[in-house]
Amino acid sequence: MQPQIVLLKEGTDSSQGTPQLISNINACQSIVDAVRTTLGPRGMDKLIVVKNGKANISNDGATIMKLLDVVHPAAKTLVDIAKSQDAEVGDGTTSVVLLAGEFLKHIKPYVEEGVHPRIIIRSIRKCLQLCLEKINKISIKINKSNATEFRSLLEKCAATAMSSKLISQQRVFFSKMVVDAVLLLDELLPLNMIGIKKVQGGGLNDSMLVAGVAFKKTFSYAGFEMQPKVYKNCKIALLNIELELKAERDNAEVRVDNVKEYQQIVDAEWNILYGKLQKIHESGANVVLSKLPIGDVATQFFADRDMFCAGRVPEEDLKRTLKACGGAVMSAAHDLKDSVLGKCDLFEERQIGGERFNFFRGCPNAKTCTLILRGGAEQFLEETERSLHDAIMIVRRTIKSDAVVAGGGAIEMELSKMLRDYSRTIAGKEQLLISAIAKALEIIPRQLCDNAGFDATNILNKLRQKHAQGQCWYGVDINQEDISDNYALCVWEPAIIKINALTAATEAASLILSVDETIKNQTSGDQQPQMGRGMGRPM
């Protein structure tokens, strides 16, 4: 009699083999179904209510994936590729999830028939290599020498990115704004130098771009209304100093014998504060911004001397002001001199909607800008911000990578045709697998048609015919309910989106296919720590 060998803890759930792989593929399918309908200009939005009851309306694949809170281990890989696509390129987050899911769907029959996952993975990798070569070969390089042409190209890429968003009606207005914003930055194009502020009220077309820094007026004390609201050629002191009388610490103890001594203590406190304020005034600064609070005494002091002050300025705004206007953030008042003060041509405070905003314009180092968005509902403004973030990322990528391809499913159809042709030149199981991947690539134009309510089969047949005749830029035309040369129609996307999406999708598919066993140790996760006397010791 062989003794029974117990290897894993009791309650461990272990499943393996082909059924396990099929179940993982099915889990990924249900994730894809969640975002499938958001693709393209006629895509629908999702309303997701999170734990605290906050409602989010979005059509951005990565945002939906983040909010879904997926727990299935295999399906999490799809969430990760959507996040990576968002971080790397900014757009194409729905496409990447769709592609990965579709690859798995078309490969599932072969897994069920017993084809070894390693052969499938090898075929997928081969397809990726062929696709990347093809994209690099047919993508159209941008001529950067002509500034106006280059600018209009960037606007077209931004407009394509926004065509599937809530703000697609205003895409012409916003694409100009986004391109202006990105071109104001320096060569490294840092994202955090574009500030986006949301003000409820007004229409979307009231949104504006400020070349410089703008932020919401911070909490102010009584004297602030006496301060001037506009300065020309002003000097800005950026501080990290608290300019108000502090309450003494709880455990401070001062023993005094008579009232005179007590008065001296009070006077000393006031003198410290007035000393700081005097030094700031003598430095010649007109505008004082501090990360810490500025009290009512200080506000009145500055107002009497025609100076503007704002306390409790958020750190990111202070940093952007620093980058734009120069100077340095000081944490002591006695070292304020001209070299550490920022400068700008015009400072003004203006009313925008229900908020007051501080504007810094004509900054000498202006490598920063601020978009002020207007709109009705809060969710709408948040979705507008997400859409603009995608467009900004696309423009940055286009400037850096300088190659574009036609959108609207054109490039996917071309890759699909190329893989089909290639599959006929080889023998063995790979032939079937590569033609399955070729079919899977057609999901992008097919889904674009489905989401717009077109007859997908009919349009795909027309597209196959055009691509077989060698017209590689033909894709779905949403406006005419037909097919058209999307390159001529200026539906352009940076080639890097497609390269990144295909790479991430094949990686995810290969990863899921290479898993043949899942072991869940239930007991370890669910056990609550015992109550005790601290450090886990029993009572």
Coordinates of C-alpha atoms in Angstrom, one line a residue:
M1 CA 0.0 0.0 0.0
Q2 CA 1.4 3.4 -1.0
P3 CA 1.0 6.0 1.7
Q4 CA -1.0 9.0 0.5
I5 CA 1.2 12.1 -0.1
V6 CA -0.3 15.4 0.9
L7 CA 1.7 18.1 -0.8
L8 CA -0.5 21.2 -0.5
K9 CA -2.6 22.6 2.4
E10 CA -6.1 21.4 2.8
G11 CA -8.6 23.5 1.0
T12 CA -6.2 24.4 -1.8
D13 CA -7.9 24.5 -5.2
S14 CA -5.8 23.2 -8.0
S15 CA -7.0 22.9 -11.6
Q16 CA -4.9 22.1 -14.6
G17 CA -4.7 21.0 -18.2
T18 CA -6.8 22.1 -21.2
P19 CA -10.0 22.8 -19.3
Q20 CA -8.1 25.2 -17.2
L21 CA -6.7 27.0 -20.3
I22 CA -10.2 27.2 -21.8
S23 CA -11.7 28.6 -18.6
N24 CA -9.0 31.3 -18.6
I25 CA -9.8 32.2 -22.2
N26 CA -13.5 32.4 -21.4
A27 CA -12.7 34.8 -18.5
C28 CA -10.8 37.1 -20.9
Q29 CA -13.8 36.9 -23.3
S30 CA -16.1 38.4 -20.7
I31 CA -13.7 41.3 -20.0
V32 CA -13.6 42.0 -23.8
D33 CA -17.4 42.0 -23.9
A34 CA -17.4 44.7 -21.2
V35 CA -15.4 47.2 -23.4
R36 CA -16.3 45.9 -26.9
T37 CA -19.0 48.5 -27.5
T38 CA -16.9 51.5 -26.6
L39 CA -14.7 51.3 -29.7
G40 CA -14.7 54.0 -32.3
P41 CA -16.6 57.2 -33.1
R42 CA -20.0 55.6 -32.6
G43 CA -18.9 53.7 -29.4
M44 CA -21.2 53.8 -26.4
D45 CA -20.1 54.9 -22.9
K46 CA -20.2 52.9 -19.7
L47 CA -21.6 54.2 -16.4
I48 CA -19.6 52.6 -13.5
V49 CA -20.6 53.2 -9.9
V50 CA -17.8 52.6 -7.5
K51 CA -17.9 51.6 -3.8
N52 CA -18.5 55.0 -2.3
G53 CA -21.4 55.6 -4.8
K54 CA -19.5 57.9 -7.1
A55 CA -20.7 57.5 -10.7
N56 CA -18.1 57.6 -13.5
I57 CA -19.1 57.8 -17.2
S58 CA -16.3 56.9 -19.5
N59 CA -15.5 55.5 -22.9
D60 CA -11.8 55.2 -22.3
G61 CA -10.8 51.5 -22.2
A62 CA -8.1 51.9 -19.5
T63 CA -10.4 53.9 -17.2
I64 CA -13.2 51.3 -17.5
M65 CA -10.7 48.5 -16.8
K66 CA -9.3 50.3 -13.7
L67 CA -12.8 50.9 -12.3
L68 CA -14.0 47.3 -12.9
D69 CA -11.9 45.9 -10.1
V70 CA -11.3 42.5 -11.8
V71 CA -10.3 39.6 -9.5
H72 CA -9.9 36.8 -12.0
P73 CA -6.1 36.2 -12.2
A74 CA -5.9 35.5 -16.0
A75 CA -8.3 38.4 -16.9
K76 CA -6.1 40.8 -14.9
T77 CA -3.5 40.5 -17.6
L78 CA -5.9 42.3 -20.0
V79 CA -6.4 45.1 -17.4
D80 CA -2.6 45.4 -17.2
I81 CA -2.1 45.7 -21.0
A82 CA -4.8 48.4 -21.1
K83 CA -3.0 50.3 -18.4
S84 CA 0.4 50.0 -20.1
Q85 CA -1.1 51.2 -23.4
D86 CA -2.5 54.2 -21.6
A87 CA 0.8 55.0 -19.9
E88 CA 2.9 54.5 -23.0
V89 CA 0.8 55.9 -25.9
G90 CA -2.3 57.2 -24.2
D91 CA -4.8 56.1 -26.8
G92 CA -5.8 52.7 -28.3
T93 CA -6.7 51.2 -24.9
T94 CA -9.9 49.6 -26.1
S95 CA -8.2 48.3 -29.2
V96 CA -5.5 46.5 -27.3
V97 CA -8.0 44.6 -25.1
L98 CA -10.1 43.7 -28.1
L99 CA -7.2 42.4 -30.1
A100 CA -5.9 40.2 -27.2
G101 CA -9.4 38.8 -26.6
E102 CA -9.9 38.1 -30.3
F103 CA -6.6 36.3 -30.7
L104 CA -7.6 34.0 -27.8
K105 CA -11.1 33.5 -29.2
H106 CA -9.8 32.4 -32.6
I107 CA -7.2 30.1 -31.1
K108 CA -9.6 28.5 -28.7
P109 CA -10.9 25.8 -31.2
Y110 CA -7.3 24.7 -31.8
V111 CA -6.6 24.4 -28.0
E112 CA -9.7 22.3 -27.7
E113 CA -8.5 20.0 -30.5
G114 CA -5.3 19.4 -28.6
V115 CA -2.7 21.6 -30.5
H116 CA 0.1 22.2 -28.0
P117 CA 0.1 25.8 -26.6
R118 CA 3.8 26.2 -27.4
I119 CA 3.2 25.8 -31.2
I120 CA 0.4 28.4 -30.9
I121 CA 2.6 30.8 -29.0
R122 CA 5.4 30.4 -31.6
S123 CA 2.9 31.2 -34.4
I124 CA 1.6 34.3 -32.6
R125 CA 5.1 35.6 -32.1
K126 CA 5.8 35.0 -35.8
C127 CA 2.7 37.0 -36.7
L128 CA 3.8 39.9 -34.5
Q129 CA 7.2 40.0 -36.1
L130 CA 5.6 40.0 -39.6
C131 CA 3.1 42.7 -38.6
L132 CA 5.7 45.0 -37.1
E133 CA 7.9 44.7 -40.3
K134 CA 4.9 45.5 -42.4
I135 CA 3.9 48.6 -40.3
N136 CA 7.4 50.0 -40.5
K137 CA 7.5 49.4 -44.2
I138 CA 4.2 51.1 -45.1
S139 CA 3.9 53.8 -42.4
I140 CA 4.3 57.3 -43.8
K141 CA 7.1 59.4 -42.4
I142 CA 6.3 63.0 -41.5
N143 CA 8.1 65.9 -42.9
K144 CA 8.9 68.2 -40.0
S145 CA 10.7 70.9 -41.9
N146 CA 7.4 72.6 -43.0
A147 CA 6.0 74.0 -39.8
T148 CA 2.4 74.6 -41.0
E149 CA 2.1 71.2 -42.6
F150 CA 3.5 69.5 -39.5
R151 CA 1.1 71.5 -37.3
S152 CA -2.0 70.5 -39.4
L153 CA -0.8 66.9 -39.3
L154 CA -0.6 67.0 -35.5
E155 CA -4.1 68.5 -35.4
K156 CA -5.5 65.7 -37.5
C157 CA -3.9 63.1 -35.2
A158 CA -5.4 64.8 -32.2
A159 CA -8.8 65.0 -33.9
T160 CA -8.7 61.3 -34.7
A161 CA -7.9 60.5 -31.1
M162 CA -10.9 62.6 -30.0
S163 CA -13.4 61.3 -32.6
S164 CA -14.4 58.4 -30.4
K165 CA -14.9 60.5 -27.2
L166 CA -17.8 62.5 -25.7
I167 CA -16.3 65.7 -27.1
S168 CA -16.1 64.5 -30.7
Q169 CA -18.4 67.4 -31.8
Q170 CA -15.9 70.0 -30.6
R171 CA -12.9 68.1 -31.8
V172 CA -11.7 70.8 -34.2
F173 CA -11.8 73.4 -31.4
F174 CA -10.0 71.1 -29.0
S175 CA -7.4 69.7 -31.4
K176 CA -6.1 73.2 -32.0
M177 CA -5.9 73.8 -28.3
V178 CA -4.2 70.5 -27.6
V179 CA -1.5 71.1 -30.3
D180 CA -0.9 74.6 -29.0
A181 CA -0.5 73.2 -25.5
V182 CA 2.0 70.6 -26.5
L183 CA 4.0 72.9 -28.7
L184 CA 4.4 75.4 -25.8
L185 CA 6.4 72.7 -23.9
D186 CA 10.2 72.2 -24.2
E187 CA 11.8 69.3 -26.1
L188 CA 11.3 66.7 -23.4
L189 CA 7.5 67.4 -23.5
P190 CA 6.8 66.7 -19.8
L191 CA 3.2 65.8 -19.2
N192 CA 3.0 67.4 -15.8
M193 CA 3.7 70.8 -17.2
I194 CA 0.3 70.9 -18.8
G195 CA -2.2 71.7 -16.0
I196 CA -5.9 70.9 -16.5
K197 CA -8.4 72.8 -14.4
K198 CA -12.1 72.2 -14.4
V199 CA -14.7 74.9 -13.8
Q200 CA -18.3 74.0 -13.8
G201 CA -20.7 76.2 -15.8
G202 CA -20.5 77.6 -19.3
G203 CA -20.2 75.6 -22.5
L204 CA -17.3 73.5 -23.8
N205 CA -16.4 76.3 -26.3
D206 CA -15.7 78.6 -23.4
S207 CA -12.7 76.5 -22.5
M208 CA -9.4 78.2 -22.9
L209 CA -5.7 77.7 -23.0
V210 CA -3.4 79.9 -20.9
A211 CA 0.2 80.2 -22.0
G212 CA 1.6 80.1 -18.5
V213 CA 0.1 79.2 -15.2
A214 CA -3.4 79.5 -13.9
F215 CA -4.8 78.2 -10.7
K216 CA -7.8 78.6 -8.6
K217 CA -7.7 81.4 -6.0
T218 CA -6.9 80.0 -2.7
F219 CA -8.6 80.6 0.7
S220 CA -8.3 84.4 1.5
Y221 CA -8.7 86.6 4.5
A222 CA -10.5 89.9 5.0
G223 CA -7.9 92.2 3.6
F224 CA -7.6 90.5 0.2
E225 CA -10.3 92.6 -1.5
M226 CA -8.1 95.7 -1.0
Q227 CA -5.2 94.1 -3.0
P228 CA -4.8 95.1 -6.6
K229 CA -5.9 92.4 -9.1
V230 CA -3.5 93.2 -12.0
Y231 CA 0.3 93.7 -12.1
K232 CA 2.5 94.4 -15.0
N233 CA 6.2 93.1 -14.9
C234 CA 5.7 91.7 -11.5
K235 CA 8.1 89.8 -9.2
I236 CA 6.9 86.7 -7.5
A237 CA 8.1 85.4 -4.2
L238 CA 7.5 81.6 -3.8
L239 CA 7.6 80.7 -0.2
N240 CA 7.2 77.7 2.1
I241 CA 6.6 79.8 5.2
E242 CA 3.7 80.1 7.5
L243 CA 2.7 83.8 7.8
E244 CA 0.3 83.8 10.7
L245 CA 0.4 83.7 14.5
K246 CA 0.8 80.2 15.5
A247 CA -1.1 78.7 18.4
E248 CA 1.5 77.5 21.0
R249 CA 2.2 73.8 21.1
D250 CA 0.1 71.9 23.6
N251 CA 2.9 71.1 26.0
A252 CA 4.6 74.5 25.9
E253 CA 4.8 76.1 29.4
V254 CA 5.9 79.7 30.0
R255 CA 5.9 81.0 33.6
V256 CA 5.6 84.7 34.0
D257 CA 5.4 86.8 37.2
N258 CA 3.7 89.9 35.9
V259 CA 1.7 91.3 33.0
K260 CA 4.8 93.1 31.6
E261 CA 6.6 89.8 31.0
Y262 CA 3.5 88.4 29.4
Q263 CA 3.2 91.4 27.1
Q264 CA 6.9 90.9 26.1
I265 CA 6.1 87.4 25.0
V266 CA 3.1 88.5 22.9
D267 CA 5.2 91.4 21.4
A268 CA 8.0 89.0 20.5
E269 CA 5.6 86.8 18.6
W270 CA 4.2 89.8 16.7
N271 CA 7.7 91.1 16.0
I272 CA 8.8 87.8 14.5
L273 CA 5.8 87.9 12.2
Y274 CA 6.3 91.6 11.3
G275 CA 10.0 91.0 10.7
K276 CA 9.2 88.3 8.1
L277 CA 6.6 90.5 6.4
Q278 CA 8.9 93.5 6.3
K279 CA 11.7 91.4 4.7
I280 CA 9.3 90.1 2.0
H281 CA 8.1 93.7 1.3
E282 CA 11.7 94.9 1.1
S283 CA 12.6 92.2 -1.4
G284 CA 10.5 94.0 -4.0
A285 CA 8.1 91.2 -4.7
N286 CA 4.5 92.2 -5.8
V287 CA 3.0 88.7 -5.6
V288 CA 3.6 86.4 -2.7
L289 CA 2.6 82.7 -3.1
S290 CA 3.1 80.3 -0.2
K291 CA 2.4 76.6 0.3
L292 CA 1.5 77.2 3.9
P293 CA -1.3 79.5 5.2
I294 CA -1.0 83.3 5.1
G295 CA -3.0 84.8 8.0
D296 CA -5.3 87.9 8.1
V297 CA -2.6 90.1 9.6
A298 CA -0.2 89.3 6.8
T299 CA -3.0 89.7 4.1
Q300 CA -3.8 93.2 5.5
F301 CA -0.1 94.1 5.7
F302 CA 0.4 93.2 2.0
A303 CA -2.8 94.9 0.9
D304 CA -1.7 98.1 2.5
R305 CA 1.6 97.9 0.5
D306 CA -0.2 97.1 -2.8
M307 CA 1.0 93.5 -2.8
F308 CA -1.0 90.4 -3.7
C309 CA -0.7 87.2 -1.6
A310 CA -2.2 83.7 -1.8
G311 CA -1.6 81.0 0.9
R312 CA -2.1 77.3 0.8
V313 CA -1.2 77.1 -2.9
P314 CA -1.2 73.4 -4.0
E315 CA 2.3 72.0 -4.5
E316 CA 1.9 71.1 -8.1
D317 CA 0.7 74.6 -9.0
L318 CA 3.6 76.1 -7.0
K319 CA 6.0 73.9 -8.9
R320 CA 4.6 74.8 -12.3
T321 CA 4.8 78.5 -11.4
L322 CA 8.4 78.0 -10.4
K323 CA 9.2 76.3 -13.7
A324 CA 7.4 79.0 -15.7
C325 CA 8.6 82.2 -13.9
G326 CA 11.9 81.1 -12.5
G327 CA 13.1 81.9 -9.0
A328 CA 13.2 79.4 -6.1
V329 CA 10.9 78.2 -3.3
M330 CA 12.3 79.8 -0.2
S331 CA 11.7 78.4 3.3
A332 CA 13.1 81.4 5.2
A333 CA 12.3 85.1 4.7
H334 CA 15.8 86.6 5.4
D335 CA 17.4 85.5 2.2
L336 CA 15.0 87.0 -0.3
K337 CA 16.8 88.8 -3.1
D338 CA 16.2 89.4 -6.8
S339 CA 17.8 86.2 -8.0
V340 CA 15.3 84.0 -6.1
L341 CA 12.2 85.9 -7.2
G342 CA 10.2 84.7 -10.2
K343 CA 9.2 87.2 -12.9
C344 CA 6.3 87.5 -15.4
D345 CA 4.9 90.2 -17.7
L346 CA 1.4 90.1 -16.5
F347 CA -0.3 88.8 -13.3
E348 CA -4.1 89.1 -13.0
E349 CA -7.0 87.7 -11.1
R350 CA -10.1 87.0 -13.1
Q351 CA -13.5 85.5 -12.5
I352 CA -14.2 82.3 -14.5
G353 CA -17.6 80.8 -13.8
G354 CA -18.1 80.7 -10.1
E355 CA -14.4 80.6 -9.3
R356 CA -11.7 83.3 -9.2
F357 CA -8.5 82.3 -11.0
N358 CA -5.0 83.7 -10.7
F359 CA -3.2 84.0 -14.1
F360 CA 0.5 84.3 -14.8
R361 CA 1.2 85.3 -18.4
G362 CA 4.3 86.2 -20.4
C363 CA 6.6 84.1 -18.2
P364 CA 10.2 84.2 -19.3
N365 CA 10.7 80.4 -19.0
A366 CA 7.1 79.6 -20.1
K367 CA 7.5 75.9 -20.8
T368 CA 4.2 75.3 -19.2
C369 CA 0.5 75.9 -20.0
T370 CA -2.9 75.4 -18.4
L371 CA -6.1 74.2 -20.0
I372 CA -9.2 75.6 -18.3
L373 CA -12.2 73.4 -19.2
R374 CA -15.8 74.6 -18.9
G375 CA -18.9 72.4 -18.9
G376 CA -22.1 71.4 -17.1
A377 CA -22.0 68.2 -15.2
E378 CA -19.0 67.1 -13.1
Q379 CA -18.8 63.7 -14.8
F380 CA -18.8 65.3 -18.2
L381 CA -15.9 67.5 -17.2
E382 CA -13.9 64.5 -16.0
E383 CA -14.6 62.6 -19.2
T384 CA -13.5 65.7 -21.2
E385 CA -10.2 65.8 -19.2
R386 CA -9.6 62.1 -19.9
S387 CA -10.3 62.6 -23.6
L388 CA -7.9 65.6 -23.7
H389 CA -5.3 63.5 -21.9
D390 CA -5.5 60.9 -24.7
A391 CA -5.2 63.6 -27.4
I392 CA -2.2 65.3 -25.6
M393 CA -0.4 61.9 -25.4
I394 CA -1.1 61.2 -29.1
V395 CA 0.4 64.6 -30.1
R396 CA 3.4 64.0 -27.9
R397 CA 4.0 60.6 -29.5
T398 CA 3.5 61.9 -33.0
I399 CA 6.2 64.6 -32.4
K400 CA 8.6 62.0 -31.0
S401 CA 8.0 59.1 -33.4
D402 CA 7.2 60.9 -36.7
A403 CA 5.4 58.1 -38.5
V404 CA 1.7 57.8 -39.1
V405 CA -0.8 55.2 -40.5
A406 CA -4.4 55.4 -41.5
G407 CA -7.0 54.6 -38.8
G408 CA -10.5 53.3 -39.1
G409 CA -9.4 49.7 -39.3
A410 CA -7.4 50.3 -42.5
I411 CA -4.0 49.1 -41.1
E412 CA -5.6 46.0 -39.4
M413 CA -7.2 44.9 -42.7
E414 CA -3.8 45.4 -44.5
L415 CA -2.0 43.3 -41.8
S416 CA -4.8 40.7 -42.0
K417 CA -4.4 40.4 -45.8
M418 CA -0.6 40.1 -45.5
L419 CA -0.8 37.3 -42.8
R420 CA -3.4 35.5 -45.0
D421 CA -1.0 35.6 -48.0
Y422 CA 1.9 34.5 -45.8
S423 CA 0.0 31.6 -44.3
R424 CA -0.5 30.1 -47.8
T425 CA 3.2 29.9 -48.4
I426 CA 3.9 27.6 -45.4
A427 CA 2.8 24.1 -44.4
G428 CA 2.0 22.5 -41.1
K429 CA -0.2 23.6 -38.2
E430 CA 1.2 27.1 -38.3
Q431 CA -0.7 27.7 -41.6
L432 CA -4.0 27.3 -39.8
L433 CA -2.9 29.3 -36.7
I434 CA -1.6 32.3 -38.7
S435 CA -4.8 32.4 -40.8
A436 CA -6.7 32.4 -37.5
I437 CA -4.7 35.4 -36.2
A438 CA -5.3 37.1 -39.6
K439 CA -9.0 36.6 -39.1
A440 CA -8.8 37.9 -35.5
L441 CA -7.2 41.2 -36.7
E442 CA -10.4 42.0 -38.6
I443 CA -12.2 42.5 -35.3
I444 CA -11.3 46.2 -35.3
P445 CA -13.1 47.2 -38.5
R446 CA -15.8 44.7 -37.7
Q447 CA -16.4 46.2 -34.3
L448 CA -16.4 49.8 -35.7
C449 CA -19.2 48.7 -38.1
D450 CA -21.2 46.9 -35.3
N451 CA -20.9 49.9 -33.0
A452 CA -22.3 52.2 -35.7
G453 CA -25.0 49.8 -36.6
F454 CA -23.7 49.0 -40.1
D455 CA -23.8 45.7 -41.9
A456 CA -20.3 44.5 -40.9
T457 CA -20.1 41.5 -43.3
N458 CA -20.9 43.6 -46.3
I459 CA -18.4 46.3 -45.5
L460 CA -15.6 43.8 -44.6
N461 CA -16.1 42.0 -48.0
K462 CA -15.7 45.4 -49.8
L463 CA -12.6 46.1 -47.7
R464 CA -11.0 42.7 -48.4
Q465 CA -11.6 43.3 -52.1
K466 CA -9.9 46.8 -52.0
H467 CA -6.9 45.5 -50.0
A468 CA -6.5 42.6 -52.4
Q469 CA -6.3 45.1 -55.2
G470 CA -3.4 46.7 -53.3
Q471 CA -5.1 49.8 -51.9
C472 CA -3.7 49.6 -48.4
W473 CA -5.3 52.6 -46.8
Y474 CA -9.0 51.7 -47.3
G475 CA -10.9 51.5 -44.0
V476 CA -14.4 52.0 -42.6
D477 CA -16.0 55.4 -43.2
I478 CA -18.4 56.0 -40.4
N479 CA -19.9 59.2 -41.9
Q480 CA -20.9 57.7 -45.2
E481 CA -21.7 54.1 -44.0
D482 CA -19.3 52.8 -46.5
I483 CA -15.5 52.3 -47.1
S484 CA -13.1 55.0 -48.1
D485 CA -9.4 55.9 -48.3
N486 CA -8.8 56.9 -44.7
Y487 CA -5.4 58.4 -45.4
A488 CA -7.0 60.9 -47.9
L489 CA -9.7 61.6 -45.3
C490 CA -7.0 62.5 -42.8
V491 CA -8.0 59.8 -40.3
W492 CA -4.4 59.4 -39.0
E493 CA -2.9 57.7 -36.0
P494 CA 0.7 57.5 -35.0
A495 CA 2.2 54.1 -36.1
I496 CA 3.5 53.7 -32.5
I497 CA -0.1 53.2 -31.2
K498 CA -0.5 50.1 -33.5
I499 CA 2.9 48.8 -32.8
N500 CA 2.4 49.1 -29.1
A501 CA -1.1 47.6 -29.2
L502 CA -0.1 44.6 -31.3
T503 CA 2.9 43.9 -29.1
A504 CA 1.0 44.1 -25.9
A505 CA -1.9 42.0 -27.2
T506 CA 0.3 39.2 -28.4
E507 CA 2.3 39.3 -25.2
A508 CA -1.0 39.0 -23.2
A509 CA -2.3 36.2 -25.4
S510 CA 1.0 34.3 -25.1
L511 CA 1.1 34.7 -21.4
I512 CA -2.5 33.3 -21.0
L513 CA -1.8 30.4 -23.3
S514 CA 1.4 29.5 -21.5
V515 CA -0.5 28.9 -18.2
D516 CA -1.6 25.3 -17.7
E517 CA -2.4 25.2 -14.0
T518 CA -3.9 27.5 -11.4
I519 CA -3.4 26.9 -7.7
K520 CA -5.5 28.9 -5.3
N521 CA -4.6 28.6 -1.7
Q522 CA -8.0 29.6 -0.1
T523 CA -7.1 29.3 3.5
S524 CA -4.1 31.6 3.5
G525 CA -6.0 34.6 2.1
D526 CA -9.1 34.4 4.2
Q527 CA -7.7 33.9 7.7
Q528 CA -8.1 36.9 10.0
P529 CA -5.3 37.6 12.5
Q530 CA -6.2 36.5 16.0
M531 CA -7.1 39.0 18.6
G532 CA -4.3 39.2 21.2
R533 CA -2.1 41.5 23.3
G534 CA -0.3 43.0 20.3
M535 CA 2.5 41.3 18.4
G536 CA 0.1 38.4 17.9
R537 CA 0.6 37.0 21.5
P538 CA -2.4 35.3 23.0
M539 CA -4.4 37.0 25.7

